[in-house]
PDB file of C-alpha atoms in Angstrom:
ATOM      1  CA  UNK A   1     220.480 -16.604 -64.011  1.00  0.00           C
ATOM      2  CA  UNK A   2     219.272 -16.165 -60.450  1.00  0.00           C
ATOM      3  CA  UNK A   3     215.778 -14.017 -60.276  1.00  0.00           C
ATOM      4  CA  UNK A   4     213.602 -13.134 -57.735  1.00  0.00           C
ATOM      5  CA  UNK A   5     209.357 -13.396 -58.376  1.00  0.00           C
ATOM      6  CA  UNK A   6     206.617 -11.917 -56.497  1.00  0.00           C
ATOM      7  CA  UNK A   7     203.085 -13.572 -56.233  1.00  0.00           C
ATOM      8  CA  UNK A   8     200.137 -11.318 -54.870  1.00  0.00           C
ATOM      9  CA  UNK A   9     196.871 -12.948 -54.293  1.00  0.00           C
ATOM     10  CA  UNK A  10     194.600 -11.835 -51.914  1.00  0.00           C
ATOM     11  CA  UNK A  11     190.863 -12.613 -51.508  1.00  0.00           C
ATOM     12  CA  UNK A  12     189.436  -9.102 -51.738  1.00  0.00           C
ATOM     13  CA  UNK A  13     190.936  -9.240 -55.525  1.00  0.00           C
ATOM     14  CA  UNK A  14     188.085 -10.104 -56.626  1.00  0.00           C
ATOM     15  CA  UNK A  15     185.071  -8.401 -58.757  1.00  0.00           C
ATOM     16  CA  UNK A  16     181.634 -10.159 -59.492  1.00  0.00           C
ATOM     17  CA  UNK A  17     180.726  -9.194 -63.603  1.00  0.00           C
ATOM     18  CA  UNK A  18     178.200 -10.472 -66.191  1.00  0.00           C
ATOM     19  CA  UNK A  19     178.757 -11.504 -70.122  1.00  0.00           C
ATOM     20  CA  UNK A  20     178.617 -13.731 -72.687  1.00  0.00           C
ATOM     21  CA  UNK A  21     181.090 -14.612 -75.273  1.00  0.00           C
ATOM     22  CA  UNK A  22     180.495 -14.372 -78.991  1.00  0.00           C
ATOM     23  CA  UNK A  23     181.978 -15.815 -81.723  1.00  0.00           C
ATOM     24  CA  UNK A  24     180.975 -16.999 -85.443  1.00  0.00           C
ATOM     25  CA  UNK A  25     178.397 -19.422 -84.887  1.00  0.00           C
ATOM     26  CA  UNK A  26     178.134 -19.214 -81.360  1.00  0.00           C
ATOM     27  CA  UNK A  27     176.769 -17.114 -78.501  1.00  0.00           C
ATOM     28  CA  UNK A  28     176.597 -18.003 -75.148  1.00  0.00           C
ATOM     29  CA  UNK A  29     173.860 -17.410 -72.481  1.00  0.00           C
ATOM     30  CA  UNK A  30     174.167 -13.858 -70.467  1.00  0.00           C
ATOM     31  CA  UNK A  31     175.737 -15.302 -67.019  1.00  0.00           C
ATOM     32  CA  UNK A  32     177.923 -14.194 -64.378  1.00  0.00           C
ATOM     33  CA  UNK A  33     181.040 -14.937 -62.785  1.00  0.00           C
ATOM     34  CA  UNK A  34     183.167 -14.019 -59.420  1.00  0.00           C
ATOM     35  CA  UNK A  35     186.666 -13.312 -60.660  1.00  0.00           C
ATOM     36  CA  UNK A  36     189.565 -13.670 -58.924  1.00  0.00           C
ATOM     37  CA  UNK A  37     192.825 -11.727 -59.741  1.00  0.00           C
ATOM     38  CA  UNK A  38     196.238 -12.389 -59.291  1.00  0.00           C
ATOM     39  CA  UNK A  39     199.915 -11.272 -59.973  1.00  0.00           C
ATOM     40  CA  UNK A  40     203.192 -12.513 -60.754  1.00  0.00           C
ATOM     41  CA  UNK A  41     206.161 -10.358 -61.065  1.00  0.00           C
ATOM     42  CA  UNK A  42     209.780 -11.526 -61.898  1.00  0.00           C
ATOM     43  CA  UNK A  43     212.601  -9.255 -61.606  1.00  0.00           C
ATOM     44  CA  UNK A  44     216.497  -9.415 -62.026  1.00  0.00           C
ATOM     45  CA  UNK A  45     218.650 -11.186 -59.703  1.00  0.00           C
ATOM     46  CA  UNK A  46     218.671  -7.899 -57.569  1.00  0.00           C
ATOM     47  CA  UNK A  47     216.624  -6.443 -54.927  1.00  0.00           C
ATOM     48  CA  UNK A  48     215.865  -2.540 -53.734  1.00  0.00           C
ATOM     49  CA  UNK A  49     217.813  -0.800 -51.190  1.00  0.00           C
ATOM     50  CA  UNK A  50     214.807  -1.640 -49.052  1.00  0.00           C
ATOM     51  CA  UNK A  51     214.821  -5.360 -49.404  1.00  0.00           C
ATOM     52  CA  UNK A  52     211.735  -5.807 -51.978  1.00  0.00           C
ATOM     53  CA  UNK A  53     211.992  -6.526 -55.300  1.00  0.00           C
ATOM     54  CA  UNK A  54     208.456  -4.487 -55.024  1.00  0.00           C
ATOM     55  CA  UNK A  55     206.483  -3.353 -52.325  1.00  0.00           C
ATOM     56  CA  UNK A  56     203.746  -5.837 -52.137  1.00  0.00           C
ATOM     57  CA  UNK A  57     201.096  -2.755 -50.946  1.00  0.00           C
ATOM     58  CA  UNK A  58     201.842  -1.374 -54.391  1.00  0.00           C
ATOM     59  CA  UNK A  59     200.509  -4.165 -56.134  1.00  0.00           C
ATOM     60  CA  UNK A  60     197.737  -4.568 -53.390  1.00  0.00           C
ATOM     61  CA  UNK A  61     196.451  -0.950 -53.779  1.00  0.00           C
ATOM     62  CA  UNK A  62     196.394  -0.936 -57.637  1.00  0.00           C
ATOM     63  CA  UNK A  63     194.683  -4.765 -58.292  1.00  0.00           C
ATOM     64  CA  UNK A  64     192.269  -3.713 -55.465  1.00  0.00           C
ATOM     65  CA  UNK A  65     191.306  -0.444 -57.603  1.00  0.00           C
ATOM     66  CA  UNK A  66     191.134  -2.188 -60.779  1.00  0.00           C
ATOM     67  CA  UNK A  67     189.148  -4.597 -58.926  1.00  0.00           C
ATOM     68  CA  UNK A  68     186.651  -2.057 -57.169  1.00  0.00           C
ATOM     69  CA  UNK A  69     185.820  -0.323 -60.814  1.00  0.00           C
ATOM     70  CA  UNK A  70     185.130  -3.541 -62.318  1.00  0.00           C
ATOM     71  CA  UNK A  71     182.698  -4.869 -59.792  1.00  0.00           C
ATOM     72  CA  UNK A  72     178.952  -5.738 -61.174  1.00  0.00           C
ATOM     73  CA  UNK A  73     179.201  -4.495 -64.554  1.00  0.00           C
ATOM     74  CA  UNK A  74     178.001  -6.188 -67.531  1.00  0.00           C
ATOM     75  CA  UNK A  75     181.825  -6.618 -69.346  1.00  0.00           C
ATOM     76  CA  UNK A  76     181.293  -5.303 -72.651  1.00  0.00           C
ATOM     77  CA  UNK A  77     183.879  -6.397 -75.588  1.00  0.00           C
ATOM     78  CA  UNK A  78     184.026  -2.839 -77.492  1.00  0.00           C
ATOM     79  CA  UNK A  79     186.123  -4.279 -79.650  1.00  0.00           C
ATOM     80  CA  UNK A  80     183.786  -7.319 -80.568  1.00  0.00           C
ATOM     81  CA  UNK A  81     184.003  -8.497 -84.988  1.00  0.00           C
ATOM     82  CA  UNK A  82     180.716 -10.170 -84.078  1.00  0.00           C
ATOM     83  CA  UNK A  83     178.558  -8.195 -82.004  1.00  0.00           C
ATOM     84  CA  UNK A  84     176.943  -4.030 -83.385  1.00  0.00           C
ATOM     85  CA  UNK A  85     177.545  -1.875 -80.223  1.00  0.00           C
ATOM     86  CA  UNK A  86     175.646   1.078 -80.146  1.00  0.00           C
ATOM     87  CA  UNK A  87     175.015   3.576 -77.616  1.00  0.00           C
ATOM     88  CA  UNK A  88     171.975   6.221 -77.571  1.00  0.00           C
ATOM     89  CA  UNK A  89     170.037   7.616 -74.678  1.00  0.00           C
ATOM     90  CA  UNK A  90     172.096   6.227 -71.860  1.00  0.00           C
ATOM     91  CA  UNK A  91     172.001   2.671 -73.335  1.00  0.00           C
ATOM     92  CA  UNK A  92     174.435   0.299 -74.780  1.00  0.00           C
ATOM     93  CA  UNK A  93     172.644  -2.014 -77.129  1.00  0.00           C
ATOM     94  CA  UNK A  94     174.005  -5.254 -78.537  1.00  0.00           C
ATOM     95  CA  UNK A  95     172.905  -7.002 -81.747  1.00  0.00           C
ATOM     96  CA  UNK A  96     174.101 -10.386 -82.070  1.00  0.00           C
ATOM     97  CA  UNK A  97     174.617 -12.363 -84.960  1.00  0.00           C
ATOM     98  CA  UNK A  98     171.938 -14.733 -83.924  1.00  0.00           C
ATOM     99  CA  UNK A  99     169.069 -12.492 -84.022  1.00  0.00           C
ATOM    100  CA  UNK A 100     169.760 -11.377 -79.780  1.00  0.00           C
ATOM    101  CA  UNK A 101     169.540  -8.147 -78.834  1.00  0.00           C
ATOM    102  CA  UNK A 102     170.516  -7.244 -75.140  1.00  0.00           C
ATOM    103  CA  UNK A 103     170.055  -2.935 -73.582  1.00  0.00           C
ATOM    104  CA  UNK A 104     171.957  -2.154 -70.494  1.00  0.00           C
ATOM    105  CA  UNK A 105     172.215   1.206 -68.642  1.00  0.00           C
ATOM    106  CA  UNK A 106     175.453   3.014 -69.849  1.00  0.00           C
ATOM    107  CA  UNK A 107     176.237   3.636 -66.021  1.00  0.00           C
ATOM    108  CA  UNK A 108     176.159  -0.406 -65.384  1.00  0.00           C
ATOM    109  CA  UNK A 109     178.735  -1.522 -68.433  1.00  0.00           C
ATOM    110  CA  UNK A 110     182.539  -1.715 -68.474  1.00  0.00           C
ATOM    111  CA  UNK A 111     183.092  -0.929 -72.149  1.00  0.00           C
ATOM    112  CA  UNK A 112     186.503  -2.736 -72.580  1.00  0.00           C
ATOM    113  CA  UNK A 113     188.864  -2.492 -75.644  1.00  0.00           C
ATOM    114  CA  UNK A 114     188.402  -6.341 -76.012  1.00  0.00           C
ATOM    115  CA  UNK A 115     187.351  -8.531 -78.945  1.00  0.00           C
ATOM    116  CA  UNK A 116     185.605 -11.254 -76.367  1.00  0.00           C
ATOM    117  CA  UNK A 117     185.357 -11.009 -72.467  1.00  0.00           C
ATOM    118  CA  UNK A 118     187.069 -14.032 -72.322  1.00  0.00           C
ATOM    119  CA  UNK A 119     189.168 -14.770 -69.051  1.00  0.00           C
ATOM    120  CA  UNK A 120     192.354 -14.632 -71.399  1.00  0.00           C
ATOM    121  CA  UNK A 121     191.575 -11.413 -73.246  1.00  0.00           C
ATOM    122  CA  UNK A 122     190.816  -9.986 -69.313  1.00  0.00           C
ATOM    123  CA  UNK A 123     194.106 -11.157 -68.126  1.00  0.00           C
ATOM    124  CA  UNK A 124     195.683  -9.139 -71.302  1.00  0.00           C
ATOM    125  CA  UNK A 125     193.512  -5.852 -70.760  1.00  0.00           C
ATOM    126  CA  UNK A 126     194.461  -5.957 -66.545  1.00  0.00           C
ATOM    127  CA  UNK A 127     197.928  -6.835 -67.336  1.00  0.00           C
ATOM    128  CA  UNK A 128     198.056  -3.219 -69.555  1.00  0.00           C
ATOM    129  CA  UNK A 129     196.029  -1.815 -67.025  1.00  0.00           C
ATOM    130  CA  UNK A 130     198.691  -2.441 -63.852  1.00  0.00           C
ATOM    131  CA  UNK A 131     201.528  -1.616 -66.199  1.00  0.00           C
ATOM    132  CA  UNK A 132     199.757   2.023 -66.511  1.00  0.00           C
ATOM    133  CA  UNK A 133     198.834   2.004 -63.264  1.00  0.00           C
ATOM    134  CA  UNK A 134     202.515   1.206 -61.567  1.00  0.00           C
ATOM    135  CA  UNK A 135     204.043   2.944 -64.735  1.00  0.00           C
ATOM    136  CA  UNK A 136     207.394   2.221 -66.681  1.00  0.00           C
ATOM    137  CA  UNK A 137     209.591   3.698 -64.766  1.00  0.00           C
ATOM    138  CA  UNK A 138     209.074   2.598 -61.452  1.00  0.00           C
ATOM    139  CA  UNK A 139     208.966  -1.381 -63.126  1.00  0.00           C
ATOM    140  CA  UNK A 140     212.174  -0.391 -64.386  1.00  0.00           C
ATOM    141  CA  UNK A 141     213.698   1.366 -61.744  1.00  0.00           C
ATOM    142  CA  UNK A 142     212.260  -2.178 -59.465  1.00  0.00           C
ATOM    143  CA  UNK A 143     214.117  -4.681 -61.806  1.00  0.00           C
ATOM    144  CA  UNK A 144     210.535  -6.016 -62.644  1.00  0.00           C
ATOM    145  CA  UNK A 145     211.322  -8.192 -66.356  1.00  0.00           C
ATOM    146  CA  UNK A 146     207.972  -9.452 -66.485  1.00  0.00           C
ATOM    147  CA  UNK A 147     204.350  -9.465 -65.326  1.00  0.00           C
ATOM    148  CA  UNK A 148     202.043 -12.247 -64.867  1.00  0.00           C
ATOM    149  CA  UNK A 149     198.438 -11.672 -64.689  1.00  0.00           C
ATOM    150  CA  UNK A 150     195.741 -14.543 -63.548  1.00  0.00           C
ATOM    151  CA  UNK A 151     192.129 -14.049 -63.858  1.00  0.00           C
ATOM    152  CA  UNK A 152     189.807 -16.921 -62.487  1.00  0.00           C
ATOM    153  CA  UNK A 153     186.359 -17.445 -63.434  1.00  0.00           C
ATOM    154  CA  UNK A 154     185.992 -19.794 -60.756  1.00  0.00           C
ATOM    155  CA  UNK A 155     188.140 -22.209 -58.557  1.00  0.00           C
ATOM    156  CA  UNK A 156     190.468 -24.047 -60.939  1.00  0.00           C
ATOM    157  CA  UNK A 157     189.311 -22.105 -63.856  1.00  0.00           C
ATOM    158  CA  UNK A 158     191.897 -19.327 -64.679  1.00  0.00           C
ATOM    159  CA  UNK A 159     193.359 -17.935 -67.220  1.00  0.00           C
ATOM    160  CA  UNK A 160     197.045 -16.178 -67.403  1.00  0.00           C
ATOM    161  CA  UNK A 161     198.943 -13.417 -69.732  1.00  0.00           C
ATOM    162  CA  UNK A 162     202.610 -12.932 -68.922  1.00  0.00           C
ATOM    163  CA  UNK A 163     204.785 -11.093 -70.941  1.00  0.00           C
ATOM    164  CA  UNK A 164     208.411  -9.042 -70.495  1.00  0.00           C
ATOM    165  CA  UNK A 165     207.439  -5.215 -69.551  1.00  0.00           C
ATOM    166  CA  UNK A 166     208.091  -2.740 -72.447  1.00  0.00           C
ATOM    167  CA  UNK A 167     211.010  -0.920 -72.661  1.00  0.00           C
ATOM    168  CA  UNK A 168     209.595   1.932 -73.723  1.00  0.00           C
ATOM    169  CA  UNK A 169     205.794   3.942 -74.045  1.00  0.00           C
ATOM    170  CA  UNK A 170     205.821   3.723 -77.707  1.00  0.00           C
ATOM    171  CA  UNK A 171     205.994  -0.636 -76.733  1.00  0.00           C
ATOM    172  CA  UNK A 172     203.644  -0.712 -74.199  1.00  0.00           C
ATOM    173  CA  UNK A 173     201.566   1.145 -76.501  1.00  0.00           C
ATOM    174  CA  UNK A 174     201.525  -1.124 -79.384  1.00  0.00           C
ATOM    175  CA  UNK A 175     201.081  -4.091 -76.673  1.00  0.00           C
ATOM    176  CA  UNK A 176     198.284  -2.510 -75.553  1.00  0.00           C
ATOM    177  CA  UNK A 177     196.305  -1.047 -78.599  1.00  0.00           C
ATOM    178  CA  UNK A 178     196.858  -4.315 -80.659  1.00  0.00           C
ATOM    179  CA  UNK A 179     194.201  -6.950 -80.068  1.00  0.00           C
ATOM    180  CA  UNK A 180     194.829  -9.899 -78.872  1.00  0.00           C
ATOM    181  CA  UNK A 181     196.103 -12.760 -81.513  1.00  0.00           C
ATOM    182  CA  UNK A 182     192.495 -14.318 -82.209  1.00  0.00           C
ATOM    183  CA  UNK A 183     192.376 -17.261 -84.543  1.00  0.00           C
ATOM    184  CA  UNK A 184     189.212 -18.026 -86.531  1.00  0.00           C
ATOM    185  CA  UNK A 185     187.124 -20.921 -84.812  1.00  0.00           C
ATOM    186  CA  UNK A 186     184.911 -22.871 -87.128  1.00  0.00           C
ATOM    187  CA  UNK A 187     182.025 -24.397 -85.153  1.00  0.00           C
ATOM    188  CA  UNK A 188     181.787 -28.348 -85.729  1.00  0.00           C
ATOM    189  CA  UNK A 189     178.814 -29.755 -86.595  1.00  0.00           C
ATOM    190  CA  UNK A 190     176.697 -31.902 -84.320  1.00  0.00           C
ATOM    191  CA  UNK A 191     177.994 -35.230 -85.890  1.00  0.00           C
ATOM    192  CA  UNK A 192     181.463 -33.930 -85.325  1.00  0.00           C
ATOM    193  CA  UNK A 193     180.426 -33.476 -81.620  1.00  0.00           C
ATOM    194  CA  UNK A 194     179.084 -37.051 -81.301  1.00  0.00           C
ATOM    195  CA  UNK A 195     182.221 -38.764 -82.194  1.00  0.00           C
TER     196      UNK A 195
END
C-alpha cells in the first residue's frame, strides 16, 4: 500500500539535560548530554487538500516547545523502582540504592513519569507528549498512522519509539500511563565481564 512519511529534524531541536540511570546493581555517574530530537510521521496513501500530509511548522512549533521546557534540567525518572524521590522545602532528593544521595532545586528538575531517563524511555514520554500536543483529531483528520520519535544522546547515539496513533483517548491513555515494558537486568559479575 502506497504511504506518504514525513521526517522533521532541525538543529534547534535540541535541549542540553543532566542524569544518571539506575538500575539493580548499578548507578551511573551524574553527567550530561545534548539531545537531539526528531520525527517521523507516516500517513495513508492520501494527502490534504493543501498538499501536506502535515504542515511541517506544526511539528516544528510543538518539538521546539517540548524542546525549550526541557532545556538544562536535571531529568528526573518519577517513576524510578530503584531510586526514593522525595520532595520538601523546594528540593527533590534522591536516595540511591548504593548509599548516593543527590538534592536539586525543585525549579531546576523535569520530574518525568519515567522508570529510567534512558534515551528510549525519552523517546516514549516525547512521543505521548506530541500526540497531546498535535491532538487526536487533527492526526486523524491528517491521515497520520504512525509516529516516530528519535532522541540522540549524541551523534550516532539515538534511540527511537514508533508506534500506530490511538484511535481513541481512552488508547492513548493507556499508552501513555503504562510504563514502558522494562525487563529485569541482572548485573554480571566481573569474571563474566572478562571473558
Amino acid at each position: 500500500m502506497a504511504q506518504f512519511e514525513v521526517f522533521v529534524s532541525k538543529a534547534d531541536f535540541k535541549f542540553n539535560c543532566a542524569h544518571f540511570i539506575v538500575f539493580e546493581g548499578f548507578r551511573e555517574r551524574l553527567h550530561g548530554h545534548n539531545y537531539q530530537m526528531s520525527v517521523k510521521v507516516t500517513g495513508d496513501g492520501q494527502l490534504g487538500s493543501d498538499g501536506y500530509l502535515i504542515d511541517f511548522g506544526d511539528i516544528k512549533k510543538v518539538v521546539r516547545n517540548i524542546c525549550k521546557g526541557m532545556n538544562e534540567f536535571f531529568i528526573c525518572p518519577m517513576k524510578s523502582p530503584e531510586l526514593q524521590i522525595t520532595e520538601e522545602d523546594g528540593q527533590v532528593c534522591i536516595a540511591c540504592p548504593d548509599g548516593a544521595r543527590f538534592c536539586f532545586p525543585s525549579s531546576d528538575c523535569a520530574k518525568l513519569p519515567v522508570m529510567h531517563s534512558s534515551a528510549e524511555e525519552l523517546s516514549h514520554y516525547f512521543w505521548c507528549e506530541i500526540v497531546r500536543k498535535l491532538g487526536l483529531e487533527k492526526l486523524h483528520e491528517r491521515g497520520i498512522r504512525i509516529l516516530e520519535v528519535t532522541v540522540a544522546e549524541a551523534p550516532n547515539q539515538s534511540a527511537a519509539y514508533r508506534a500506530p496513533v490511538p484511535a481513541t483517548i481512552e488508547e492513548f491513555e493507556i499508552t501513555a500511563n503504562s510504563p514502558v515494558n522494562v525487563r529485569p537486568r541482572f548485573c554480571a559479575s566481573k569474571a563474566d565481564d572478562d571473558n
